[in-house]
Amino acid sequence: MKTKRILGGVALVAALVLSSCGGGGSMGSKSALFGDIPDIYEKRQTDFAEQFMKIKDSEDADKFAELFKNYEASLQEAEKEAQLLADKMVGKSVAYVVGDSLPYQVVSDILVEKVYLPEVGLSLSGNKQTRLRVKFDVVVTGEVDRGLYLYYWLMDNDTPMDYGRTSAGKCTLGDTVRVDMVISAPDVPASYQEKCNALKFITKVAYDEAKKGIDERQKQWNEEMKKKLGLTEE
């Protein structure tokens, strides 16, 4: 992270004003953070799973070979389709809100610099999902003795869908820090991924307290999808 001192403290004063008003944010143009990309891949995965369940007891190796061949081809088609959407997402701003009691304020738009497409395999979960590389500026408005860490939730309006964190490196009061981080879509069914429409920056305490509940909800969503496809034993 590149850090520079703000001469005259102008940016710091502006950030403190935002902080005194209960946090800042840019929520004017909320839309799905990951677009329709998750659904493009999930359709191929669920089709593969359904076809596999039909032949899973077969002893015909050719059937499995054909299924895997078709699946590989369908993923290549998905990549082409998703890349067109990803290219349009670059340069767009991410909606966000900054919670109370944080030692920093976001002082620029959060802009998408690059979109990384999912890296999927044979499983519906445990894959690398859509990821956004974003960059933005923050001004340090409080003490950060051990460096600045940013904790956040991926939000569906007022509901946390996932969580993440990043380090902004060593800095001191009044510094402006350029944050470069990657936001990953949650490893859950596409319908839930596509509900993520904003970031909310939070305290470490809030981050730690919410993790267990978020993990449990995500596990439930994944189990529901597997049951729907007949991939779990009754």
Coordinates of N, CA and C in Angstrom, one line a residue, residues 104-209:
Y104 N -10.9 5.2 10.4 CA -10.6 5.7 9.1 C -12.0 6.0 8.4
Q105 N -11.8 6.8 7.3 CA -13.0 7.1 6.5 C -12.6 6.9 5.0
V106 N -13.5 6.3 4.2 CA -13.3 6.2 2.8 C -13.5 7.5 2.1
V107 N -12.6 8.0 1.3 CA -12.7 9.3 0.8 C -12.6 9.3 -0.8
S108 N -12.9 8.2 -1.4 CA -13.0 8.1 -2.8 C -14.0 7.1 -3.2
D109 N -14.4 7.0 -4.5 CA -15.2 5.9 -4.9 C -14.4 4.6 -4.8
I110 N -15.1 3.5 -4.7 CA -14.5 2.2 -4.7 C -14.7 1.7 -6.1
L111 N -13.6 1.6 -6.9 CA -13.7 1.3 -8.3 C -13.2 -0.1 -8.6
V112 N -13.9 -0.8 -9.5 CA -13.5 -2.1 -9.9 C -12.4 -2.0 -11.0
E113 N -11.3 -2.6 -10.7 CA -10.1 -2.6 -11.6 C -10.0 -3.8 -12.5
K114 N -10.4 -5.0 -11.9 CA -10.3 -6.2 -12.6 C -11.4 -7.2 -12.1
V115 N -11.9 -8.0 -12.9 CA -12.8 -9.1 -12.5 C -12.2 -10.4 -12.8
Y116 N -12.1 -11.3 -11.8 CA -11.6 -12.6 -12.0 C -12.8 -13.6 -12.0
L117 N -12.8 -14.4 -13.1 CA -13.9 -15.3 -13.3 C -13.8 -16.5 -12.3
P118 N -14.9 -17.2 -12.1 CA -14.9 -18.4 -11.2 C -14.0 -19.4 -11.7
E119 N -13.4 -20.2 -10.8 CA -12.6 -21.4 -11.2 C -13.3 -22.6 -10.6
V120 N -14.1 -23.3 -11.4 CA -15.0 -24.3 -10.9 C -14.5 -25.7 -11.3
G121 N -14.9 -26.7 -10.6 CA -14.6 -28.1 -10.9 C -15.9 -28.9 -10.9
L122 N -15.8 -30.1 -10.3 CA -16.9 -31.0 -10.4 C -17.9 -30.7 -9.2
S123 N -17.5 -30.1 -8.2 CA -18.3 -29.8 -7.0 C -19.1 -28.5 -7.1
L124 N -20.2 -28.5 -6.5 CA -21.0 -27.2 -6.5 C -20.5 -26.2 -5.5
S125 N -19.7 -26.7 -4.5 CA -19.1 -25.8 -3.6 C -17.6 -26.1 -3.5
G126 N -16.9 -25.2 -2.7 CA -15.4 -25.4 -2.6 C -14.7 -24.9 -3.8
N127 N -15.3 -24.1 -4.6 CA -14.6 -23.5 -5.8 C -14.3 -22.1 -5.6
K128 N -13.4 -21.5 -6.4 CA -13.1 -20.1 -6.4 C -14.2 -19.4 -7.1
Q129 N -14.9 -18.5 -6.5 CA -16.0 -17.8 -7.0 C -15.5 -16.5 -7.7
T130 N -16.5 -15.7 -8.3 CA -16.2 -14.5 -8.9 C -15.5 -13.5 -7.9
R131 N -14.4 -12.9 -8.4 CA -13.7 -12.0 -7.5 C -13.5 -10.6 -8.2
L132 N -13.6 -9.6 -7.4 CA -13.4 -8.2 -7.9 C -12.1 -7.6 -7.3
R133 N -11.2 -7.1 -8.1 CA -10.1 -6.3 -7.5 C -10.5 -4.9 -7.6
V134 N -10.5 -4.2 -6.4 CA -11.0 -2.9 -6.3 C -9.9 -2.0 -5.6
K135 N -9.9 -0.7 -5.9 CA -9.0 0.3 -5.3 C -9.8 1.5 -4.9
F136 N -9.3 2.0 -3.7 CA -10.0 3.2 -3.2 C -9.0 3.9 -2.2
D137 N -9.4 5.1 -1.7 CA -8.5 5.8 -0.8 C -9.3 5.9 0.6
V138 N -8.5 5.8 1.6 CA -9.0 6.0 3.0 C -8.1 7.0 3.7
V139 N -8.7 7.8 4.6 CA -7.9 8.7 5.5 C -8.0 8.1 6.9
V140 N -6.8 8.0 7.5 CA -6.7 7.5 8.9 C -7.2 8.6 9.8
T141 N -8.2 8.4 10.6 CA -8.8 9.4 11.5 C -8.6 9.0 13.0
G142 N -8.0 7.8 13.3 CA -7.8 7.4 14.6 C -6.4 6.7 14.8
E143 N -6.2 6.1 16.0 CA -4.9 5.5 16.3 C -4.9 4.1 15.7
V144 N -3.9 3.7 15.0 CA -3.7 2.4 14.4 C -2.3 1.9 14.7
D145 N -2.0 1.5 15.9 CA -0.7 1.2 16.3 C -0.1 0.0 15.6
R146 N -0.9 -1.0 15.2 CA -0.3 -2.2 14.6 C -0.7 -2.2 13.1
G147 N -0.9 -1.1 12.5 CA -1.3 -1.1 11.1 C -2.8 -1.0 11.0
L148 N -3.2 -0.6 9.8 CA -4.7 -0.5 9.5 C -5.2 -1.7 8.9
Y149 N -6.3 -2.3 9.5 CA -7.0 -3.4 9.0 C -8.4 -3.0 8.7
L150 N -8.9 -3.4 7.5 CA -10.3 -3.1 7.1 C -11.1 -4.4 7.2
Y151 N -12.2 -4.4 8.0 CA -13.1 -5.5 8.1 C -14.4 -5.1 7.4
Y152 N -15.0 -6.0 6.7 CA -16.3 -5.7 6.0 C -17.2 -6.8 5.8
W153 N -18.4 -6.5 5.6 CA -19.4 -7.5 5.2 C -19.8 -7.2 3.7
L154 N -20.2 -8.3 3.0 CA -20.9 -8.2 1.7 C -22.4 -8.2 2.1
M155 N -23.1 -7.1 1.7 CA -24.5 -6.9 2.1 C -25.5 -7.2 1.0
D156 N -26.6 -7.8 1.5 CA -27.9 -7.8 0.7 C -28.8 -6.7 1.4
N157 N -28.7 -5.5 0.9 CA -29.3 -4.4 1.6 C -28.8 -4.3 3.1
D158 N -29.7 -4.8 4.0 CA -29.3 -4.7 5.4 C -28.8 -6.0 6.0
T159 N -28.7 -7.0 5.2 CA -28.3 -8.4 5.7 C -26.9 -8.8 5.2
P160 N -26.0 -9.1 6.2 CA -24.7 -9.6 5.8 C -24.8 -11.0 5.2
M161 N -24.2 -11.1 4.0 CA -24.1 -12.3 3.3 C -22.8 -13.1 3.4
D162 N -21.7 -12.3 3.6 CA -20.4 -12.8 3.7 C -19.5 -11.8 4.4
Y163 N -18.3 -12.2 4.7 CA -17.4 -11.2 5.4 C -16.0 -11.3 4.8
G164 N -15.2 -10.3 5.0 CA -13.8 -10.3 4.5 C -13.0 -9.2 5.3
R165 N -11.7 -9.3 5.0 CA -10.8 -8.3 5.7 C -9.6 -8.1 4.8
T166 N -8.9 -7.0 5.0 CA -7.7 -6.7 4.3 C -6.8 -5.8 5.1
S167 N -5.5 -5.8 4.8 CA -4.6 -5.0 5.5 C -4.2 -3.8 4.6
A168 N -4.2 -2.6 5.2 CA -3.8 -1.4 4.5 C -2.4 -1.0 4.8
G169 N -1.7 -1.8 5.6 CA -0.3 -1.6 6.0 C -0.1 -0.6 7.1
K170 N 1.1 -0.3 7.4 CA 1.4 0.6 8.5 C 1.1 2.1 8.1
C171 N 0.5 2.8 9.0 CA 0.2 4.2 8.7 C -0.1 4.9 10.1
T172 N -0.3 6.2 10.0 CA -0.5 7.0 11.2 C -1.7 8.0 11.0
L173 N -2.1 8.6 12.0 CA -3.2 9.6 12.0 C -2.9 10.6 10.9
G174 N -3.9 10.8 10.0 CA -3.7 11.8 9.0 C -3.3 11.3 7.7
D175 N -2.8 10.1 7.6 CA -2.3 9.5 6.4 C -3.5 9.2 5.4
T176 N -3.2 9.4 4.1 CA -4.1 8.8 3.1 C -3.5 7.5 2.6
V177 N -4.3 6.5 2.6 CA -3.8 5.2 2.2 C -4.6 4.7 0.9
R178 N -3.9 4.2 0.0 CA -4.5 3.6 -1.2 C -4.7 2.2 -1.0
V179 N -5.9 1.7 -0.9 CA -6.3 0.4 -0.6 C -6.5 -0.4 -1.9
D180 N -5.8 -1.5 -2.0 CA -6.0 -2.4 -3.2 C -6.4 -3.8 -2.6
M181 N -7.6 -4.2 -2.8 CA -8.1 -5.5 -2.3 C -9.0 -6.2 -3.2
V182 N -9.1 -7.5 -2.9 CA -9.9 -8.4 -3.8 C -11.1 -8.8 -3.0
I183 N -12.3 -8.6 -3.5 CA -13.6 -9.0 -2.9 C -14.0 -10.3 -3.6
S184 N -14.2 -11.3 -2.8 CA -14.7 -12.6 -3.3 C -16.1 -12.9 -3.0
A185 N -16.8 -13.4 -4.1 CA -18.2 -13.7 -3.9 C -18.3 -14.9 -2.9
P186 N -19.3 -15.0 -2.1 CA -19.4 -16.1 -1.1 C -19.6 -17.4 -1.9
D187 N -19.1 -18.5 -1.3 CA -19.2 -19.8 -1.9 C -20.5 -20.5 -1.6
V188 N -21.6 -19.9 -2.2 CA -23.0 -20.3 -2.0 C -23.7 -20.3 -3.3
P189 N -24.9 -20.8 -3.4 CA -25.6 -20.8 -4.6 C -25.7 -19.4 -5.3
A190 N -25.8 -19.4 -6.6 CA -25.7 -18.1 -7.3 C -26.8 -17.2 -6.9
S191 N -28.0 -17.7 -6.6 CA -29.1 -16.8 -6.2 C -28.7 -15.9 -5.0
Y192 N -27.9 -16.4 -4.1 CA -27.4 -15.7 -2.9 C -26.3 -14.8 -3.3
Q193 N -25.4 -15.3 -4.1 CA -24.2 -14.5 -4.5 C -24.8 -13.2 -5.2
E194 N -25.8 -13.3 -6.0 CA -26.3 -12.2 -6.8 C -27.1 -11.2 -6.0
K195 N -27.4 -11.6 -4.7 CA -28.0 -10.6 -3.8 C -27.0 -9.6 -3.2
C196 N -25.7 -9.9 -3.3 CA -24.7 -9.0 -2.7 C -24.7 -7.8 -3.5
N197 N -25.0 -6.6 -2.9 CA -25.0 -5.4 -3.6 C -24.3 -4.2 -3.0
A198 N -23.5 -4.5 -1.9 CA -22.8 -3.4 -1.3 C -21.8 -3.9 -0.3
L199 N -20.8 -3.1 0.1 CA -19.9 -3.4 1.2 C -20.3 -2.6 2.4
K200 N -20.1 -3.1 3.5 CA -20.2 -2.4 4.8 C -19.0 -2.5 5.6
F201 N -18.3 -1.5 5.8 CA -17.1 -1.5 6.7 C -17.4 -1.5 8.1
I202 N -16.9 -2.4 8.9 CA -17.3 -2.7 10.3 C -16.1 -2.8 11.2
T203 N -16.3 -2.8 12.5 CA -15.3 -3.0 13.5 C -14.9 -4.5 13.5
K204 N -13.7 -4.8 14.1 CA -13.3 -6.2 14.2 C -14.2 -6.9 15.2
V205 N -14.7 -6.3 16.2 CA -15.6 -6.9 17.1 C -16.9 -7.4 16.4
A206 N -17.5 -6.5 15.5 CA -18.7 -6.9 14.8 C -18.3 -8.0 13.8
Y207 N -17.2 -8.0 13.2 CA -16.7 -9.0 12.2 C -16.6 -10.3 12.9
D208 N -16.0 -10.4 14.1 CA -15.8 -11.6 14.8 C -17.1 -12.2 15.3
E209 N -18.0 -11.3 15.8 CA -19.3 -11.8 16.4 C -20.2 -12.4 15.3

